[in-house]
Amino acid sequence: MLTLSWTRVIARAADAERARVRARLWRALLRKAERPQEYVPAISEARIVERYADGFLREVRRGERVFLQRVTPDEAQGLITFRHLNTPDIAAIRNELREDPPGRFALTVSLTLTGARTDPAVDERELRAWDSDFARTVEAVTAVLRAGLADDTPR
């Protein structure tokens, strides 16, 4: 399998504010998992199909494609995993909230392609298209997360 990833800094937080900022960002990432169309411009529709003790099953429409994803949040790890159940090319997408010692919070989005997509014959143009598409998506998501921190009303 091939994994591509993108990381963007969301915000800095002083030591006294780190827990509050992390909690707000985590809530925003959970909201993004449940209502992705508010964060990802390419997603036009989303609905939760079923809830489980450790997450939920969702269906999202992105262009002409409809994805069925098993969503598993792990707050302790700052990680939300979206396992694709009905696509031949995507195995999983991960959203990870990272924090470094200087007090910067960053979002890392990872895309893991299925074994079928890691064949040496995969066109380099296709990989560039994935990269371009996901880079734009991560920029859009990061912008919404930053705006939510600037706005004191909880999202």
Coordinates of C-alpha atoms in Angstrom, one line a residue:
M1 CA 0.0 0.0 0.0
L2 CA 1.1 3.5 -0.7
T3 CA 0.4 6.3 1.9
L4 CA 0.5 10.0 1.0
S5 CA 0.3 12.7 3.7
W6 CA -0.1 16.4 4.2
T7 CA 0.6 18.5 7.3
R8 CA -0.5 22.1 8.0
V9 CA 0.0 24.1 11.2
I10 CA -3.3 25.3 12.5
A11 CA -2.4 27.5 15.5
R12 CA 0.0 28.2 18.3
A13 CA -1.0 28.1 21.9
A14 CA 0.6 29.3 25.1
D15 CA 1.1 26.6 27.8
A16 CA -1.9 27.9 29.8
E17 CA -4.1 27.6 26.7
R18 CA -3.0 24.3 25.2
A19 CA -5.6 22.1 26.8
R20 CA -8.4 24.5 25.8
V21 CA -7.1 24.8 22.2
R22 CA -6.7 21.1 21.9
A23 CA -10.2 20.4 23.2
R24 CA -11.7 22.9 20.7
L25 CA -9.7 21.5 17.8
W26 CA -10.7 17.9 18.7
R27 CA -14.4 18.9 18.9
A28 CA -14.0 20.6 15.5
L29 CA -12.5 17.4 14.0
L30 CA -15.3 15.3 15.4
R31 CA -17.8 17.8 13.8
K32 CA -15.9 17.5 10.5
A33 CA -16.2 13.7 10.7
E34 CA -20.0 14.0 11.2
R35 CA -20.6 17.0 8.9
P36 CA -17.7 17.0 6.4
Q37 CA -19.6 19.2 3.9
E38 CA -19.0 22.2 6.3
Y39 CA -15.2 21.7 6.0
V40 CA -14.5 20.0 2.7
P41 CA -15.7 22.0 -0.3
A42 CA -15.7 18.9 -2.6
I43 CA -18.2 17.0 -0.3
S44 CA -21.7 18.0 -1.2
E45 CA -23.7 15.5 1.1
A46 CA -23.1 13.4 4.1
R47 CA -25.2 11.2 6.4
I48 CA -24.5 9.0 9.3
V49 CA -25.9 5.5 8.5
E50 CA -25.2 3.8 11.8
R51 CA -23.6 4.6 15.2
Y52 CA -21.4 2.2 17.2
A53 CA -19.7 2.4 20.6
D54 CA -16.4 3.3 18.9
G55 CA -17.6 5.4 16.0
F56 CA -20.0 5.4 13.1
L57 CA -20.7 4.4 9.5
R58 CA -21.1 7.4 7.2
E59 CA -21.9 7.9 3.5
V60 CA -20.5 10.9 1.7
R61 CA -21.0 12.3 -1.8
R62 CA -17.9 13.8 -3.5
G63 CA -18.7 14.7 -7.0
E64 CA -20.2 11.7 -8.7
R65 CA -18.7 9.2 -6.2
V66 CA -20.4 8.0 -3.0
F67 CA -18.1 6.7 -0.3
L68 CA -19.1 4.4 2.5
Q69 CA -16.7 5.0 5.4
R70 CA -16.3 3.4 8.8
V71 CA -15.2 6.3 11.1
T72 CA -13.3 5.6 14.2
P73 CA -12.2 8.5 16.5
D74 CA -9.5 8.0 19.1
E75 CA -9.2 11.2 21.2
A76 CA -6.2 10.0 23.2
Q77 CA -4.2 9.6 20.0
G78 CA -5.8 12.7 18.4
L79 CA -6.7 10.5 15.5
I80 CA -9.8 9.9 13.3
T81 CA -9.6 7.0 10.9
F82 CA -12.0 6.8 7.9
R83 CA -11.8 3.2 6.5
H84 CA -13.3 3.1 3.0
L85 CA -15.6 0.1 2.5
N86 CA -16.7 0.5 -1.1
T87 CA -13.8 1.9 -3.1
P88 CA -11.2 0.0 -5.2
D89 CA -8.5 2.7 -4.8
I90 CA -8.7 4.2 -1.2
A91 CA -8.1 2.0 1.8
A92 CA -8.2 4.7 4.5
I93 CA -7.9 8.4 5.3
R94 CA -6.6 9.5 8.7
N95 CA -6.9 12.9 10.3
E96 CA -4.4 13.4 13.1
L97 CA -4.2 16.3 15.4
R98 CA -0.6 16.8 16.4
E99 CA 1.0 19.0 19.0
D100 CA 4.7 19.9 19.4
P101 CA 6.6 21.3 22.4
P102 CA 6.6 24.9 21.2
G103 CA 2.8 24.8 21.4
R104 CA 1.9 24.4 17.7
F105 CA -1.1 22.4 16.7
A106 CA -1.0 20.8 13.3
L107 CA -3.3 18.7 11.2
T108 CA -1.9 15.7 9.3
V109 CA -4.1 14.1 6.7
S110 CA -2.9 10.7 5.4
L111 CA -4.3 8.9 2.4
T112 CA -3.6 5.2 2.0
L113 CA -4.2 3.7 -1.4
T114 CA -5.1 0.1 -1.8
G115 CA -2.6 -2.5 -3.1
A116 CA -4.2 -2.2 -6.5
R117 CA -3.2 1.4 -6.6
T118 CA 0.5 0.8 -5.7
D119 CA 1.3 -1.1 -8.9
P120 CA 4.4 0.4 -10.5
A121 CA 2.3 1.0 -13.6
V122 CA 0.2 3.7 -11.7
D123 CA 0.5 6.8 -13.7
E124 CA 2.5 9.6 -12.1
R125 CA -0.1 12.0 -13.3
E126 CA -2.7 10.2 -11.2
L127 CA -0.5 10.5 -8.1
R128 CA -0.1 14.2 -8.8
A129 CA -3.8 14.6 -9.1
W130 CA -4.3 12.9 -5.7
D131 CA -1.7 15.2 -4.2
S132 CA -3.2 18.3 -5.7
D133 CA -6.7 17.4 -4.6
F134 CA -5.8 16.5 -1.1
A135 CA -3.5 19.5 -0.6
R136 CA -6.4 21.8 -1.5
T137 CA -8.7 19.8 0.8
V138 CA -6.2 20.1 3.7
E139 CA -5.9 23.9 3.1
A140 CA -9.7 24.3 3.2
V141 CA -10.0 22.2 6.4
T142 CA -7.2 24.1 8.1
A143 CA -8.8 27.4 7.2
V144 CA -12.1 26.4 8.8
L145 CA -10.3 25.1 11.9
R146 CA -8.3 28.4 12.2
A147 CA -11.5 30.4 11.8
G148 CA -13.2 28.4 14.5
L149 CA -10.4 29.1 16.9
A150 CA -10.5 32.8 16.1
D151 CA -14.3 32.8 16.8
D152 CA -15.0 32.3 20.5
T153 CA -18.3 30.6 19.9
P154 CA -17.9 26.9 20.1
R155 CA -18.4 24.9 16.8

